[in-house]
Amino acid sequence: MHELAFVIAGFVVGAIVGFTGVGGGSLMTPILIFVFGVKPYLAVGTDLLFAAFTKLGGTIKLARAKVIDWPIVLNLSAGSIPASLITLYVLHSADAASQPVQKFMTTALGLALLLTAAATLYKVLHGKVTPTSIAQGQEQLAARPRHWSLPLLFGAVIGTLVTLTSVGAGAIGVTVLMILYPMLPLPRIVAADIAYAVPLTLVAGFGHATLGGVDWAMLACLLAGSLPGIWVGSHLLTKTPERLVRSLLSVLLAYAGTKLLAL
């Protein structure tokens, strides 16, 4: 029975991700903890690889469409990958399955969900002011950050957050990119965020696997549901009020974050 429940959970989260672009981690990790009673370190590790494999297909599609700004991806990765490796080393040294570390991860996850809720609401309120295209000859300027150090700094923060909680590479990442690259159209921001999340979640996910923090059978069930779910969600995109769904999601994420902080 649990296997079918995991498949259904994967389908629901995949459909929401395909429809809204909100990161699967901000939805799947709380579901695994609250609904299925999975330990936080197992939920985080499994969800990191769940996110990596689901976003890999999207990255390939976006790369073929030539809408990914790879310098942006590389700049963010230069900050996030080393930060992820350092975080994994700390988790290894502190024993990720121990009670104090579990409590710390739960608190960090609660804070990350509150940040994601705020970022999702920000996108609802400011989505219409984002540029829809780049003026000819302005491509390089649009892909240039406000300052060269900011992608490294924010990348390091997101890398640490994602490795600890599996949350942050979705709504938070998109919001950061909107701030750092104000001239970049939203579709290219989303494309860069999806592509950037793949190497980060792969490194963090396999790092958690070396710590015994991945349930491979559960991961297979989640992926079996999420792949068709993403396809369904992407086809619902033009038939449902996305801003309403994002607003409801922000409330749901804020509620889950508050519950986790209270544990």
Coordinates of N, CA and C in Angstrom, one line a residue, residues 93-225:
S93 N 30.4 14.6 9.8 CA 31.1 14.7 11.1 C 30.2 14.7 12.2
A94 N 29.0 15.2 12.1 CA 28.1 15.4 13.2 C 27.1 14.2 13.3
D95 N 27.1 13.2 12.3 CA 26.2 12.1 12.3 C 24.7 12.6 12.0
A96 N 24.4 12.6 10.7 CA 23.1 13.1 10.2 C 21.9 12.5 10.8
A97 N 22.0 11.2 11.3 CA 20.9 10.5 11.9 C 20.7 10.8 13.4
S98 N 21.6 11.6 14.0 CA 21.5 11.8 15.4 C 20.4 12.8 15.7
Q99 N 19.8 12.7 16.9 CA 18.7 13.6 17.3 C 19.0 15.1 17.2
P100 N 20.1 15.6 17.7 CA 20.4 17.0 17.6 C 20.4 17.5 16.1
V101 N 21.0 16.7 15.3 CA 21.1 17.1 13.8 C 19.7 17.0 13.2
Q102 N 18.9 16.0 13.6 CA 17.6 15.9 13.1 C 16.8 17.1 13.4
K103 N 16.9 17.6 14.7 CA 16.2 18.8 15.2 C 16.6 20.0 14.4
F104 N 17.9 20.1 14.2 CA 18.5 21.3 13.4 C 18.0 21.3 12.0
M105 N 17.9 20.1 11.4 CA 17.4 20.0 10.0 C 15.9 20.3 9.9
T106 N 15.2 19.9 10.9 CA 13.8 20.2 10.9 C 13.5 21.7 11.1
T107 N 14.3 22.4 11.9 CA 14.2 23.8 12.1 C 14.6 24.5 10.8
A108 N 15.7 24.1 10.2 CA 16.1 24.7 9.0 C 15.1 24.5 7.9
L109 N 14.5 23.4 7.8 CA 13.5 23.1 6.8 C 12.3 24.0 7.0
G110 N 11.9 24.2 8.3 CA 10.7 25.1 8.6 C 11.0 26.5 8.1
L111 N 12.2 27.0 8.4 CA 12.6 28.4 8.0 C 12.7 28.4 6.5
A112 N 13.2 27.4 5.8 CA 13.3 27.4 4.4 C 11.9 27.4 3.7
L113 N 10.9 26.7 4.3 CA 9.6 26.7 3.8 C 8.9 28.1 3.9
L114 N 9.2 28.8 5.0 CA 8.7 30.1 5.2 C 9.3 31.1 4.2
L115 N 10.6 30.9 3.9 CA 11.2 31.7 2.9 C 10.6 31.4 1.5
T116 N 10.4 30.1 1.2 CA 9.8 29.7 -0.1 C 8.4 30.3 -0.2
A117 N 7.6 30.3 0.9 CA 6.3 30.9 0.8 C 6.4 32.3 0.5
A118 N 7.3 33.1 1.1 CA 7.5 34.5 0.8 C 7.9 34.7 -0.6
A119 N 8.8 33.8 -1.1 CA 9.3 34.0 -2.5 C 8.2 33.7 -3.5
T120 N 7.4 32.7 -3.2 CA 6.2 32.4 -4.1 C 5.2 33.5 -4.1
L121 N 5.0 34.1 -3.0 CA 4.1 35.3 -2.9 C 4.6 36.5 -3.7
Y122 N 6.0 36.6 -3.5 CA 6.6 37.7 -4.2 C 6.5 37.6 -5.7
K123 N 6.6 36.4 -6.2 CA 6.4 36.1 -7.7 C 5.0 36.4 -8.1
V124 N 4.0 36.1 -7.2 CA 2.6 36.4 -7.6 C 2.4 37.9 -7.7
L125 N 3.0 38.7 -6.7 CA 2.8 40.1 -6.7 C 3.6 40.9 -7.8
H126 N 4.7 40.3 -8.1 CA 5.6 41.0 -9.1 C 5.8 40.4 -10.4
G127 N 5.0 39.3 -10.6 CA 5.2 38.6 -11.9 C 5.0 39.4 -13.1
K128 N 4.1 40.4 -13.1 CA 3.7 41.1 -14.3 C 4.8 42.2 -14.6
V129 N 5.7 42.6 -13.7 CA 6.6 43.6 -14.0 C 7.9 43.0 -14.6
T130 N 8.0 41.7 -14.6 CA 9.2 41.1 -15.2 C 9.3 41.2 -16.7
P131 N 10.4 41.6 -17.3 CA 10.5 41.7 -18.7 C 10.1 40.4 -19.5
T132 N 9.5 40.6 -20.6 CA 9.0 39.4 -21.4 C 10.0 39.1 -22.5
S133 N 10.9 40.0 -22.8 CA 11.9 39.7 -23.9 C 13.1 40.6 -23.7
I134 N 14.2 40.3 -24.4 CA 15.4 41.1 -24.3 C 15.6 41.9 -25.6
A135 N 15.9 43.2 -25.5 CA 16.1 44.0 -26.7 C 17.3 43.5 -27.4
Q136 N 17.3 43.6 -28.7 CA 18.4 43.1 -29.5 C 19.7 43.9 -29.2
G137 N 20.7 43.1 -29.0 CA 22.0 43.7 -28.6 C 22.2 43.8 -27.1
Q138 N 21.2 43.5 -26.3 CA 21.2 43.6 -24.9 C 21.4 42.3 -24.2
E139 N 21.6 41.2 -24.9 CA 21.7 39.9 -24.4 C 22.7 39.7 -23.3
Q140 N 24.0 40.2 -23.6 CA 25.1 40.1 -22.6 C 24.8 40.9 -21.4
L141 N 24.3 42.1 -21.6 CA 24.0 43.0 -20.5 C 22.9 42.4 -19.5
A142 N 21.9 41.8 -20.1 CA 20.8 41.2 -19.4 C 21.3 40.0 -18.5
A143 N 22.3 39.3 -19.0 CA 22.9 38.1 -18.3 C 24.0 38.5 -17.4
R144 N 24.2 39.8 -17.1 CA 25.2 40.3 -16.2 C 24.6 40.6 -14.9
P145 N 25.1 40.1 -13.8 CA 24.5 40.4 -12.5 C 24.8 41.8 -12.0
R146 N 24.1 42.2 -11.0 CA 24.3 43.6 -10.4 C 25.8 43.7 -10.0
H147 N 26.4 42.7 -9.4 CA 27.8 42.6 -9.1 C 28.3 41.2 -9.2
W148 N 29.5 41.0 -9.7 CA 30.0 39.7 -10.0 C 30.0 38.7 -8.8
S149 N 30.2 39.3 -7.6 CA 30.3 38.5 -6.4 C 28.9 38.0 -5.9
L150 N 27.8 38.6 -6.3 CA 26.5 38.3 -5.8 C 26.0 36.9 -6.1
P151 N 26.2 36.4 -7.4 CA 25.8 35.0 -7.7 C 26.6 34.0 -6.9
L152 N 27.9 34.3 -6.6 CA 28.7 33.4 -5.8 C 28.1 33.3 -4.3
L153 N 27.8 34.5 -3.8 CA 27.4 34.6 -2.4 C 26.0 33.9 -2.3
F154 N 25.0 34.3 -3.2 CA 23.7 33.7 -3.1 C 23.7 32.2 -3.4
G155 N 24.6 31.9 -4.3 CA 24.8 30.4 -4.7 C 25.2 29.6 -3.5
A156 N 26.1 30.2 -2.7 CA 26.6 29.5 -1.5 C 25.5 29.3 -0.5
V157 N 24.7 30.4 -0.3 CA 23.6 30.3 0.7 C 22.6 29.3 0.2
I158 N 22.2 29.3 -1.1 CA 21.2 28.4 -1.6 C 21.8 26.9 -1.5
G159 N 23.1 26.8 -1.8 CA 23.7 25.4 -1.8 C 23.6 24.8 -0.4
T160 N 23.9 25.7 0.6 CA 23.9 25.2 2.0 C 22.4 24.8 2.4
L161 N 21.5 25.7 2.0 CA 20.1 25.5 2.4 C 19.5 24.3 1.7
V162 N 19.8 24.1 0.4 CA 19.3 22.9 -0.3 C 19.9 21.6 0.3
T163 N 21.2 21.6 0.6 CA 21.8 20.4 1.1 C 21.2 20.0 2.5
L164 N 20.9 21.0 3.3 CA 20.4 20.8 4.6 C 18.9 20.4 4.6
T165 N 18.1 21.0 3.6 CA 16.7 20.8 3.7 C 16.0 20.3 2.4
S166 N 16.7 20.3 1.3 CA 16.2 20.0 0.0 C 15.3 21.1 -0.6
V167 N 15.2 22.2 0.1 CA 14.4 23.3 -0.3 C 15.2 24.5 -0.6
G168 N 14.9 25.3 -1.6 CA 15.6 26.5 -1.9 C 15.9 26.7 -3.4
A169 N 16.1 25.6 -4.1 CA 16.5 25.7 -5.5 C 15.3 26.1 -6.4
G170 N 14.1 26.1 -5.9 CA 12.9 26.4 -6.8 C 12.5 27.9 -6.6
A171 N 11.5 28.2 -5.8 CA 11.0 29.5 -5.7 C 12.0 30.5 -5.2
I172 N 12.8 30.1 -4.2 CA 13.8 31.0 -3.7 C 14.9 31.3 -4.7
G173 N 15.3 30.3 -5.5 CA 16.3 30.5 -6.5 C 15.8 31.4 -7.6
V174 N 14.5 31.3 -8.0 CA 13.9 32.1 -9.0 C 13.9 33.6 -8.6
T175 N 13.5 33.7 -7.3 CA 13.4 35.1 -6.7 C 14.7 35.8 -6.7
V176 N 15.8 35.0 -6.3 CA 17.1 35.6 -6.2 C 17.6 36.0 -7.6
L177 N 17.3 35.2 -8.6 CA 17.6 35.5 -10.0 C 16.9 36.7 -10.5
M178 N 15.6 36.9 -10.1 CA 14.9 38.0 -10.5 C 15.5 39.3 -10.0
I179 N 16.1 39.2 -8.8 CA 16.7 40.4 -8.1 C 18.1 40.6 -8.8
L180 N 18.9 39.6 -9.0 CA 20.2 39.7 -9.5 C 20.2 40.1 -11.0
Y181 N 19.3 39.6 -11.7 CA 19.2 39.9 -13.2 C 17.9 40.5 -13.6
P182 N 17.7 41.8 -13.2 CA 16.4 42.4 -13.4 C 16.0 42.6 -14.9
M183 N 17.0 42.5 -15.8 CA 16.7 42.7 -17.3 C 16.3 41.4 -17.9
L184 N 16.5 40.3 -17.2 CA 16.4 38.9 -17.8 C 14.9 38.5 -17.8
P185 N 14.3 38.1 -18.9 CA 12.9 37.7 -19.0 C 12.7 36.5 -18.1
L186 N 11.4 36.4 -17.5 CA 11.1 35.3 -16.6 C 11.4 33.9 -17.2
P187 N 11.0 33.6 -18.4 CA 11.3 32.3 -18.9 C 12.7 31.9 -18.9
R188 N 13.6 32.8 -19.1 CA 15.1 32.5 -19.1 C 15.6 32.4 -17.6
I189 N 14.9 33.1 -16.7 CA 15.2 33.0 -15.3 C 14.9 31.6 -14.8
V190 N 13.6 31.2 -15.2 CA 13.2 29.8 -14.8 C 14.1 28.8 -15.4
A191 N 14.5 28.9 -16.6 CA 15.3 28.0 -17.3 C 16.7 27.9 -16.6
A192 N 17.3 29.0 -16.3 CA 18.6 29.0 -15.6 C 18.4 28.3 -14.2
D193 N 17.3 28.6 -13.5 CA 17.1 28.0 -12.2 C 17.0 26.5 -12.2
I194 N 16.2 26.0 -13.2 CA 16.1 24.6 -13.4 C 17.4 23.9 -13.7
A195 N 18.1 24.5 -14.6 CA 19.4 23.9 -15.0 C 20.4 23.9 -13.9
Y196 N 20.4 25.0 -13.1 CA 21.3 25.2 -12.0 C 21.0 24.2 -10.9
A197 N 19.7 23.8 -10.7 CA 19.3 22.9 -9.6 C 19.8 21.5 -9.8
V198 N 20.0 21.1 -11.1 CA 20.4 19.7 -11.4 C 21.7 19.3 -10.8
P199 N 22.8 20.0 -11.1 CA 24.1 19.6 -10.5 C 24.1 19.7 -9.0
L200 N 23.4 20.8 -8.5 CA 23.4 21.0 -7.0 C 22.7 19.8 -6.3
T201 N 21.5 19.5 -6.8 CA 20.8 18.4 -6.1 C 21.4 17.0 -6.3
L202 N 22.1 16.9 -7.5 CA 22.8 15.6 -7.7 C 23.9 15.4 -6.7
V203 N 24.7 16.5 -6.5 CA 25.9 16.5 -5.6 C 25.4 16.3 -4.2
A204 N 24.3 17.1 -3.8 CA 23.8 17.0 -2.4 C 23.1 15.6 -2.2
G205 N 22.4 15.2 -3.2 CA 21.6 13.9 -3.1 C 22.6 12.7 -2.9
F206 N 23.6 12.6 -3.8 CA 24.5 11.5 -3.7 C 25.4 11.6 -2.4
G207 N 25.6 12.8 -2.0 CA 26.3 13.0 -0.7 C 25.5 12.5 0.4
H208 N 24.2 12.7 0.4 CA 23.3 12.2 1.5 C 23.3 10.6 1.4
A209 N 23.3 10.1 0.1 CA 23.3 8.7 -0.1 C 24.5 8.0 0.6
T210 N 25.7 8.7 0.5 CA 26.9 8.1 1.2 C 26.7 8.1 2.7
L211 N 25.8 8.9 3.2 CA 25.5 9.0 4.7 C 24.4 8.1 5.1
G212 N 23.8 7.3 4.1 CA 22.7 6.4 4.3 C 21.4 7.2 4.4
G213 N 21.3 8.3 3.8 CA 20.1 9.2 3.8 C 19.2 9.1 2.6
V214 N 19.2 8.0 1.8 CA 18.4 7.9 0.7 C 17.7 6.6 0.7
D215 N 16.3 6.6 0.6 CA 15.5 5.4 0.5 C 15.3 5.1 -1.0
W216 N 16.0 4.2 -1.6 CA 16.0 4.0 -3.1 C 14.6 3.5 -3.6
A217 N 14.0 2.6 -2.8 CA 12.7 2.0 -3.2 C 11.7 3.2 -3.2
M218 N 11.7 4.0 -2.2 CA 10.7 5.1 -2.1 C 11.0 6.1 -3.2
L219 N 12.3 6.3 -3.5 CA 12.6 7.2 -4.6 C 12.1 6.8 -6.0
A220 N 12.2 5.4 -6.2 CA 11.6 4.9 -7.5 C 10.1 5.1 -7.6
C221 N 9.4 4.9 -6.5 CA 8.0 5.1 -6.5 C 7.6 6.6 -6.7
L222 N 8.3 7.5 -6.1 CA 8.0 8.9 -6.3 C 8.3 9.3 -7.7
L223 N 9.3 8.8 -8.3 CA 9.6 9.2 -9.7 C 8.6 8.6 -10.7
A224 N 8.1 7.4 -10.3 CA 7.1 6.7 -11.2 C 5.8 7.6 -11.3
G225 N 5.5 8.3 -10.2 CA 4.4 9.1 -10.2 C 4.6 10.5 -10.7

